[in-house]
Amino acid sequence: MAPNIATNSAVELDELLAFVRPRHRAILLTTRADGRPQGSPLTCGVDDSGRIVMSTYPERAKTRNAKRDERVSVIVLSDAWDGPWVQ
């Protein structure tokens, strides 16, 4: 069996949202107050306006981090560990 090879490519917004809609596993990357990165697993979806929305609680560190520094990144994963993903 040939190994899966990861590739990076740019996609249009419609393609990105079509990929994200059926997938709900994500990792939110934020920056802690001391500058270190923090990765947090969470559930996500796409709302009617085409925005990626995430489920969390206001008192969580990821929420405080994102409010303090809005430069965040989200990785949306496939169900299969070696499946496609987007960031």
PDB file of N, CA and C in Angstrom:
ATOM      1  N   MET A   1       0.844  -1.180   0.000  1.00  0.00           N
ATOM      2  CA  MET A   1       0.000   0.000   0.000  1.00  0.00           C
ATOM      3  C   MET A   1       0.888   1.242   0.000  1.00  0.00           C
ATOM      4  N   ALA A   2       0.625   2.157  -0.894  1.00  0.00           N
ATOM      5  CA  ALA A   2       1.400   3.396  -0.984  1.00  0.00           C
ATOM      6  C   ALA A   2       1.076   4.289   0.213  1.00  0.00           C
ATOM      7  N   PRO A   3       2.083   4.949   0.786  1.00  0.00           N
ATOM      8  CA  PRO A   3       1.827   5.842   1.917  1.00  0.00           C
ATOM      9  C   PRO A   3       1.063   7.084   1.474  1.00  0.00           C
ATOM     10  N   ASN A   4       0.302   7.636   2.412  1.00  0.00           N
ATOM     11  CA  ASN A   4      -0.375   8.910   2.149  1.00  0.00           C
ATOM     12  C   ASN A   4       0.647  10.028   2.283  1.00  0.00           C
ATOM     13  N   ILE A   5       0.633  10.938   1.368  1.00  0.00           N
ATOM     14  CA  ILE A   5       1.549  12.069   1.384  1.00  0.00           C
ATOM     15  C   ILE A   5       0.738  13.339   1.589  1.00  0.00           C
ATOM     16  N   ALA A   6       1.129  14.129   2.579  1.00  0.00           N
ATOM     17  CA  ALA A   6       0.436  15.389   2.836  1.00  0.00           C
ATOM     18  C   ALA A   6       0.859  16.415   1.802  1.00  0.00           C
ATOM     19  N   THR A   7      -0.090  17.185   1.333  1.00  0.00           N
ATOM     20  CA  THR A   7       0.205  18.286   0.420  1.00  0.00           C
ATOM     21  C   THR A   7      -0.506  19.530   0.919  1.00  0.00           C
ATOM     22  N   ASN A   8       0.047  20.649   0.626  1.00  0.00           N
ATOM     23  CA  ASN A   8      -0.588  21.915   0.958  1.00  0.00           C
ATOM     24  C   ASN A   8      -1.042  22.563  -0.323  1.00  0.00           C
ATOM     25  N   SER A   9      -2.250  23.056  -0.319  1.00  0.00           N
ATOM     26  CA  SER A   9      -2.745  23.782  -1.480  1.00  0.00           C
ATOM     27  C   SER A   9      -3.746  24.816  -1.001  1.00  0.00           C
ATOM     28  N   ALA A  10      -3.871  25.860  -1.758  1.00  0.00           N
ATOM     29  CA  ALA A  10      -4.838  26.905  -1.436  1.00  0.00           C
ATOM     30  C   ALA A  10      -6.201  26.489  -1.973  1.00  0.00           C
ATOM     31  N   VAL A  11      -7.245  26.828  -1.240  1.00  0.00           N
ATOM     32  CA  VAL A  11      -8.605  26.531  -1.686  1.00  0.00           C
ATOM     33  C   VAL A  11      -9.445  27.793  -1.597  1.00  0.00           C
ATOM     34  N   GLU A  12     -10.497  27.819  -2.367  1.00  0.00           N
ATOM     35  CA  GLU A  12     -11.443  28.931  -2.304  1.00  0.00           C
ATOM     36  C   GLU A  12     -12.319  28.768  -1.064  1.00  0.00           C
ATOM     37  N   LEU A  13     -12.924  29.854  -0.614  1.00  0.00           N
ATOM     38  CA  LEU A  13     -13.745  29.836   0.594  1.00  0.00           C
ATOM     39  C   LEU A  13     -14.875  28.814   0.499  1.00  0.00           C
ATOM     40  N   ASP A  14     -15.556  28.739  -0.639  1.00  0.00           N
ATOM     41  CA  ASP A  14     -16.650  27.775  -0.796  1.00  0.00           C
ATOM     42  C   ASP A  14     -16.161  26.338  -0.617  1.00  0.00           C
ATOM     43  N   GLU A  15     -14.983  26.025  -1.167  1.00  0.00           N
ATOM     44  CA  GLU A  15     -14.406  24.684  -1.011  1.00  0.00           C
ATOM     45  C   GLU A  15     -14.052  24.408   0.450  1.00  0.00           C
ATOM     46  N   LEU A  16     -13.497  25.412   1.102  1.00  0.00           N
ATOM     47  CA  LEU A  16     -13.128  25.283   2.505  1.00  0.00           C
ATOM     48  C   LEU A  16     -14.356  24.987   3.358  1.00  0.00           C
ATOM     49  N   LEU A  17     -15.418  25.770   3.169  1.00  0.00           N
ATOM     50  CA  LEU A  17     -16.630  25.576   3.965  1.00  0.00           C
ATOM     51  C   LEU A  17     -17.291  24.239   3.659  1.00  0.00           C
ATOM     52  N   ALA A  18     -17.243  23.801   2.406  1.00  0.00           N
ATOM     53  CA  ALA A  18     -17.798  22.491   2.044  1.00  0.00           C
ATOM     54  C   ALA A  18     -17.027  21.376   2.754  1.00  0.00           C
ATOM     55  N   PHE A  19     -15.736  21.554   2.932  1.00  0.00           N
ATOM     56  CA  PHE A  19     -14.935  20.570   3.656  1.00  0.00           C
ATOM     57  C   PHE A  19     -15.284  20.575   5.144  1.00  0.00           C
ATOM     58  N   VAL A  20     -15.427  21.766   5.722  1.00  0.00           N
ATOM     59  CA  VAL A  20     -15.630  21.893   7.166  1.00  0.00           C
ATOM     60  C   VAL A  20     -17.032  21.463   7.596  1.00  0.00           C
ATOM     61  N   ARG A  21     -18.056  21.759   6.807  1.00  0.00           N
ATOM     62  CA  ARG A  21     -19.446  21.510   7.227  1.00  0.00           C
ATOM     63  C   ARG A  21     -19.703  20.112   7.791  1.00  0.00           C
ATOM     64  N   PRO A  22     -19.285  19.037   7.140  1.00  0.00           N
ATOM     65  CA  PRO A  22     -19.583  17.712   7.700  1.00  0.00           C
ATOM     66  C   PRO A  22     -18.595  17.247   8.778  1.00  0.00           C
ATOM     67  N   ARG A  23     -17.587  18.044   9.058  1.00  0.00           N
ATOM     68  CA  ARG A  23     -16.566  17.657  10.035  1.00  0.00           C
ATOM     69  C   ARG A  23     -16.670  18.561  11.255  1.00  0.00           C
ATOM     70  N   HIS A  24     -16.491  17.993  12.429  1.00  0.00           N
ATOM     71  CA  HIS A  24     -16.705  18.771  13.649  1.00  0.00           C
ATOM     72  C   HIS A  24     -15.554  18.677  14.648  1.00  0.00           C
ATOM     73  N   ARG A  25     -14.482  18.018  14.276  1.00  0.00           N
ATOM     74  CA  ARG A  25     -13.319  17.904  15.160  1.00  0.00           C
ATOM     75  C   ARG A  25     -12.283  18.943  14.751  1.00  0.00           C
ATOM     76  N   ALA A  26     -11.871  19.736  15.730  1.00  0.00           N
ATOM     77  CA  ALA A  26     -10.927  20.808  15.408  1.00  0.00           C
ATOM     78  C   ALA A  26      -9.932  21.005  16.540  1.00  0.00           C
ATOM     79  N   ILE A  27      -8.853  21.672  16.209  1.00  0.00           N
ATOM     80  CA  ILE A  27      -7.875  22.116  17.194  1.00  0.00           C
ATOM     81  C   ILE A  27      -7.743  23.623  17.030  1.00  0.00           C
ATOM     82  N   LEU A  28      -7.973  24.342  18.110  1.00  0.00           N
ATOM     83  CA  LEU A  28      -7.828  25.796  18.128  1.00  0.00           C
ATOM     84  C   LEU A  28      -6.445  26.116  18.671  1.00  0.00           C
ATOM     85  N   LEU A  29      -5.686  26.903  17.926  1.00  0.00           N
ATOM     86  CA  LEU A  29      -4.354  27.312  18.357  1.00  0.00           C
ATOM     87  C   LEU A  29      -4.399  28.768  18.784  1.00  0.00           C
ATOM     88  N   THR A  30      -4.043  29.008  20.047  1.00  0.00           N
ATOM     89  CA  THR A  30      -4.010  30.360  20.601  1.00  0.00           C
ATOM     90  C   THR A  30      -2.637  30.588  21.216  1.00  0.00           C
ATOM     91  N   THR A  31      -2.427  31.788  21.726  1.00  0.00           N
ATOM     92  CA  THR A  31      -1.163  32.134  22.369  1.00  0.00           C
ATOM     93  C   THR A  31      -1.419  32.468  23.831  1.00  0.00           C
ATOM     94  N   ARG A  32      -0.681  31.820  24.721  1.00  0.00           N
ATOM     95  CA  ARG A  32      -0.798  32.095  26.157  1.00  0.00           C
ATOM     96  C   ARG A  32      -0.225  33.482  26.467  1.00  0.00           C
ATOM     97  N   ALA A  33      -0.513  33.979  27.650  1.00  0.00           N
ATOM     98  CA  ALA A  33      -0.041  35.306  28.058  1.00  0.00           C
ATOM     99  C   ALA A  33       1.482  35.407  28.005  1.00  0.00           C
ATOM    100  N   ASP A  34       2.179  34.286  28.262  1.00  0.00           N
ATOM    101  CA  ASP A  34       3.643  34.324  28.245  1.00  0.00           C
ATOM    102  C   ASP A  34       4.228  34.096  26.851  1.00  0.00           C
ATOM    103  N   GLY A  35       3.365  34.006  25.825  1.00  0.00           N
ATOM    104  CA  GLY A  35       3.820  33.870  24.450  1.00  0.00           C
ATOM    105  C   GLY A  35       3.901  32.446  23.929  1.00  0.00           C
ATOM    106  N   ARG A  36       3.734  31.458  24.817  1.00  0.00           N
ATOM    107  CA  ARG A  36       3.779  30.066  24.362  1.00  0.00           C
ATOM    108  C   ARG A  36       2.478  29.697  23.656  1.00  0.00           C
ATOM    109  N   PRO A  37       2.545  28.798  22.672  1.00  0.00           N
ATOM    110  CA  PRO A  37       1.323  28.372  21.974  1.00  0.00           C
ATOM    111  C   PRO A  37       0.504  27.413  22.833  1.00  0.00           C
ATOM    112  N   GLN A  38      -0.802  27.408  22.596  1.00  0.00           N
ATOM    113  CA  GLN A  38      -1.692  26.452  23.250  1.00  0.00           C
ATOM    114  C   GLN A  38      -2.616  25.862  22.197  1.00  0.00           C
ATOM    115  N   GLY A  39      -2.656  24.544  22.111  1.00  0.00           N
ATOM    116  CA  GLY A  39      -3.574  23.844  21.219  1.00  0.00           C
ATOM    117  C   GLY A  39      -4.695  23.237  22.032  1.00  0.00           C
ATOM    118  N   SER A  40      -5.931  23.462  21.617  1.00  0.00           N
ATOM    119  CA  SER A  40      -7.092  22.974  22.357  1.00  0.00           C
ATOM    120  C   SER A  40      -8.042  22.241  21.423  1.00  0.00           C
ATOM    121  N   PRO A  41      -8.338  20.959  21.696  1.00  0.00           N
ATOM    122  CA  PRO A  41      -9.332  20.255  20.893  1.00  0.00           C
ATOM    123  C   PRO A  41     -10.722  20.782  21.216  1.00  0.00           C
ATOM    124  N   LEU A  42     -11.570  20.877  20.205  1.00  0.00           N
ATOM    125  CA  LEU A  42     -12.938  21.333  20.421  1.00  0.00           C
ATOM    126  C   LEU A  42     -13.835  20.908  19.275  1.00  0.00           C
ATOM    127  N   THR A  43     -15.124  21.168  19.439  1.00  0.00           N
ATOM    128  CA  THR A  43     -16.124  20.886  18.415  1.00  0.00           C
ATOM    129  C   THR A  43     -16.401  22.167  17.653  1.00  0.00           C
ATOM    130  N   CYS A  44     -16.540  22.056  16.331  1.00  0.00           N
ATOM    131  CA  CYS A  44     -16.805  23.243  15.522  1.00  0.00           C
ATOM    132  C   CYS A  44     -17.895  22.952  14.506  1.00  0.00           C
ATOM    133  N   GLY A  45     -18.336  24.004  13.841  1.00  0.00           N
ATOM    134  CA  GLY A  45     -19.327  23.898  12.783  1.00  0.00           C
ATOM    135  C   GLY A  45     -19.286  25.156  11.939  1.00  0.00           C
ATOM    136  N   VAL A  46     -20.200  25.261  11.000  1.00  0.00           N
ATOM    137  CA  VAL A  46     -20.313  26.439  10.140  1.00  0.00           C
ATOM    138  C   VAL A  46     -21.716  26.996  10.324  1.00  0.00           C
ATOM    139  N   ASP A  47     -21.817  28.297  10.637  1.00  0.00           N
ATOM    140  CA  ASP A  47     -23.144  28.888  10.822  1.00  0.00           C
ATOM    141  C   ASP A  47     -23.734  29.331   9.484  1.00  0.00           C
ATOM    142  N   ASP A  48     -24.961  29.872   9.521  1.00  0.00           N
ATOM    143  CA  ASP A  48     -25.668  30.274   8.300  1.00  0.00           C
ATOM    144  C   ASP A  48     -24.971  31.404   7.546  1.00  0.00           C
ATOM    145  N   SER A  49     -24.088  32.141   8.232  1.00  0.00           N
ATOM    146  CA  SER A  49     -23.347  33.231   7.587  1.00  0.00           C
ATOM    147  C   SER A  49     -22.015  32.764   7.011  1.00  0.00           C
ATOM    148  N   GLY A  50     -21.718  31.464   7.132  1.00  0.00           N
ATOM    149  CA  GLY A  50     -20.469  30.942   6.600  1.00  0.00           C
ATOM    150  C   GLY A  50     -19.280  31.133   7.521  1.00  0.00           C
ATOM    151  N   ARG A  51     -19.532  31.390   8.797  1.00  0.00           N
ATOM    152  CA  ARG A  51     -18.446  31.540   9.765  1.00  0.00           C
ATOM    153  C   ARG A  51     -18.207  30.210  10.469  1.00  0.00           C
ATOM    154  N   ILE A  52     -16.956  29.909  10.744  1.00  0.00           N
ATOM    155  CA  ILE A  52     -16.641  28.733  11.544  1.00  0.00           C
ATOM    156  C   ILE A  52     -16.899  29.104  12.996  1.00  0.00           C
ATOM    157  N   VAL A  53     -17.740  28.319  13.655  1.00  0.00           N
ATOM    158  CA  VAL A  53     -18.084  28.569  15.058  1.00  0.00           C
ATOM    159  C   VAL A  53     -17.591  27.394  15.895  1.00  0.00           C
ATOM    160  N   MET A  54     -17.225  27.691  17.151  1.00  0.00           N
ATOM    161  CA  MET A  54     -16.656  26.684  18.034  1.00  0.00           C
ATOM    162  C   MET A  54     -17.397  26.656  19.353  1.00  0.00           C
ATOM    163  N   SER A  55     -17.431  25.497  19.964  1.00  0.00           N
ATOM    164  CA  SER A  55     -18.092  25.315  21.245  1.00  0.00           C
ATOM    165  C   SER A  55     -17.055  25.312  22.362  1.00  0.00           C
ATOM    166  N   THR A  56     -17.213  26.228  23.321  1.00  0.00           N
ATOM    167  CA  THR A  56     -16.334  26.267  24.489  1.00  0.00           C
ATOM    168  C   THR A  56     -17.040  27.036  25.599  1.00  0.00           C
ATOM    169  N   TYR A  57     -16.372  27.232  26.703  1.00  0.00           N
ATOM    170  CA  TYR A  57     -16.918  27.963  27.841  1.00  0.00           C
ATOM    171  C   TYR A  57     -16.122  29.242  28.055  1.00  0.00           C
ATOM    172  N   PRO A  58     -16.769  30.310  28.553  1.00  0.00           N
ATOM    173  CA  PRO A  58     -16.084  31.602  28.703  1.00  0.00           C
ATOM    174  C   PRO A  58     -14.899  31.572  29.662  1.00  0.00           C
ATOM    175  N   GLU A  59     -14.906  30.671  30.634  1.00  0.00           N
ATOM    176  CA  GLU A  59     -13.827  30.664  31.629  1.00  0.00           C
ATOM    177  C   GLU A  59     -12.610  29.841  31.191  1.00  0.00           C
ATOM    178  N   ARG A  60     -12.657  29.221  30.046  1.00  0.00           N
ATOM    179  CA  ARG A  60     -11.546  28.389  29.578  1.00  0.00           C
ATOM    180  C   ARG A  60     -10.354  29.247  29.137  1.00  0.00           C
ATOM    181  N   ALA A  61      -9.167  28.669  29.262  1.00  0.00           N
ATOM    182  CA  ALA A  61      -7.941  29.384  28.884  1.00  0.00           C
ATOM    183  C   ALA A  61      -7.961  29.777  27.415  1.00  0.00           C
ATOM    184  N   LYS A  62      -8.470  28.903  26.543  1.00  0.00           N
ATOM    185  CA  LYS A  62      -8.496  29.221  25.106  1.00  0.00           C
ATOM    186  C   LYS A  62      -9.342  30.458  24.830  1.00  0.00           C
ATOM    187  N   THR A  63     -10.424  30.633  25.596  1.00  0.00           N
ATOM    188  CA  THR A  63     -11.283  31.809  25.435  1.00  0.00           C
ATOM    189  C   THR A  63     -10.543  33.062  25.877  1.00  0.00           C
ATOM    190  N   ARG A  64      -9.909  32.996  27.037  1.00  0.00           N
ATOM    191  CA  ARG A  64      -9.130  34.148  27.525  1.00  0.00           C
ATOM    192  C   ARG A  64      -7.999  34.481  26.558  1.00  0.00           C
ATOM    193  N   ASN A  65      -7.316  33.452  26.064  1.00  0.00           N
ATOM    194  CA  ASN A  65      -6.222  33.677  25.116  1.00  0.00           C
ATOM    195  C   ASN A  65      -6.723  34.383  23.857  1.00  0.00           C
ATOM    196  N   ALA A  66      -7.838  33.915  23.294  1.00  0.00           N
ATOM    197  CA  ALA A  66      -8.370  34.486  22.048  1.00  0.00           C
ATOM    198  C   ALA A  66      -8.883  35.905  22.252  1.00  0.00           C
ATOM    199  N   LYS A  67      -9.442  36.197  23.428  1.00  0.00           N
ATOM    200  CA  LYS A  67      -9.896  37.566  23.704  1.00  0.00           C
ATOM    201  C   LYS A  67      -8.709  38.514  23.831  1.00  0.00           C
ATOM    202  N   ARG A  68      -7.621  38.022  24.422  1.00  0.00           N
ATOM    203  CA  ARG A  68      -6.435  38.853  24.611  1.00  0.00           C
ATOM    204  C   ARG A  68      -5.687  39.063  23.293  1.00  0.00           C
ATOM    205  N   ASP A  69      -5.618  38.010  22.471  1.00  0.00           N
ATOM    206  CA  ASP A  69      -4.883  38.070  21.207  1.00  0.00           C
ATOM    207  C   ASP A  69      -5.705  37.325  20.162  1.00  0.00           C
ATOM    208  N   GLU A  70      -6.343  38.072  19.270  1.00  0.00           N
ATOM    209  CA  GLU A  70      -7.262  37.493  18.289  1.00  0.00           C
ATOM    210  C   GLU A  70      -6.559  36.723  17.179  1.00  0.00           C
ATOM    211  N   ARG A  71      -5.253  36.700  17.168  1.00  0.00           N
ATOM    212  CA  ARG A  71      -4.517  35.931  16.149  1.00  0.00           C
ATOM    213  C   ARG A  71      -4.548  34.454  16.539  1.00  0.00           C
ATOM    214  N   VAL A  72      -5.536  33.763  16.019  1.00  0.00           N
ATOM    215  CA  VAL A  72      -5.707  32.337  16.298  1.00  0.00           C
ATOM    216  C   VAL A  72      -5.707  31.571  14.981  1.00  0.00           C
ATOM    217  N   SER A  73      -5.562  30.272  15.081  1.00  0.00           N
ATOM    218  CA  SER A  73      -5.657  29.407  13.916  1.00  0.00           C
ATOM    219  C   SER A  73      -6.493  28.196  14.303  1.00  0.00           C
ATOM    220  N   VAL A  74      -7.230  27.662  13.333  1.00  0.00           N
ATOM    221  CA  VAL A  74      -8.074  26.493  13.569  1.00  0.00           C
ATOM    222  C   VAL A  74      -7.690  25.415  12.563  1.00  0.00           C
ATOM    223  N   ILE A  75      -7.471  24.221  13.049  1.00  0.00           N
ATOM    224  CA  ILE A  75      -7.238  23.063  12.191  1.00  0.00           C
ATOM    225  C   ILE A  75      -8.474  22.184  12.296  1.00  0.00           C
ATOM    226  N   VAL A  76      -9.131  21.923  11.172  1.00  0.00           N
ATOM    227  CA  VAL A  76     -10.298  21.038  11.142  1.00  0.00           C
ATOM    228  C   VAL A  76      -9.834  19.700  10.587  1.00  0.00           C
ATOM    229  N   LEU A  77     -10.105  18.646  11.352  1.00  0.00           N
ATOM    230  CA  LEU A  77      -9.613  17.306  11.042  1.00  0.00           C
ATOM    231  C   LEU A  77     -10.702  16.418  10.460  1.00  0.00           C
ATOM    232  N   SER A  78     -10.282  15.420   9.715  1.00  0.00           N
ATOM    233  CA  SER A  78     -11.188  14.369   9.257  1.00  0.00           C
ATOM    234  C   SER A  78     -11.350  13.344  10.373  1.00  0.00           C
ATOM    235  N   ASP A  79     -12.335  12.468  10.244  1.00  0.00           N
ATOM    236  CA  ASP A  79     -12.509  11.406  11.232  1.00  0.00           C
ATOM    237  C   ASP A  79     -11.331  10.441  11.225  1.00  0.00           C
ATOM    238  N   ALA A  80     -10.799  10.134  10.059  1.00  0.00           N
ATOM    239  CA  ALA A  80      -9.641   9.247   9.957  1.00  0.00           C
ATOM    240  C   ALA A  80      -8.376  10.018  10.324  1.00  0.00           C
ATOM    241  N   TRP A  81      -7.521   9.416  11.126  1.00  0.00           N
ATOM    242  CA  TRP A  81      -6.316  10.104  11.588  1.00  0.00           C
ATOM    243  C   TRP A  81      -5.462  10.607  10.433  1.00  0.00           C
ATOM    244  N   ASP A  82      -5.338   9.806   9.372  1.00  0.00           N
ATOM    245  CA  ASP A  82      -4.496  10.215   8.250  1.00  0.00           C
ATOM    246  C   ASP A  82      -5.313  10.815   7.105  1.00  0.00           C
ATOM    247  N   GLY A  83      -6.531  11.260   7.399  1.00  0.00           N
ATOM    248  CA  GLY A  83      -7.392  11.864   6.385  1.00  0.00           C
ATOM    249  C   GLY A  83      -7.038  13.319   6.124  1.00  0.00           C
ATOM    250  N   PRO A  84      -7.720  13.941   5.188  1.00  0.00           N
ATOM    251  CA  PRO A  84      -7.444  15.343   4.872  1.00  0.00           C
ATOM    252  C   PRO A  84      -7.815  16.267   6.029  1.00  0.00           C
ATOM    253  N   TRP A  85      -7.220  17.424   6.031  1.00  0.00           N
ATOM    254  CA  TRP A  85      -7.487  18.442   7.045  1.00  0.00           C
ATOM    255  C   TRP A  85      -7.267  19.813   6.418  1.00  0.00           C
ATOM    256  N   VAL A  86      -7.782  20.841   7.080  1.00  0.00           N
ATOM    257  CA  VAL A  86      -7.559  22.217   6.625  1.00  0.00           C
ATOM    258  C   VAL A  86      -7.178  23.073   7.820  1.00  0.00           C
ATOM    259  N   GLN A  87      -6.454  24.153   7.527  1.00  0.00           N
ATOM    260  CA  GLN A  87      -6.081  25.117   8.563  1.00  0.00           C
ATOM    261  C   GLN A  87      -6.421  26.497   8.073  1.00  0.00           C
TER     262      GLN A  87
END
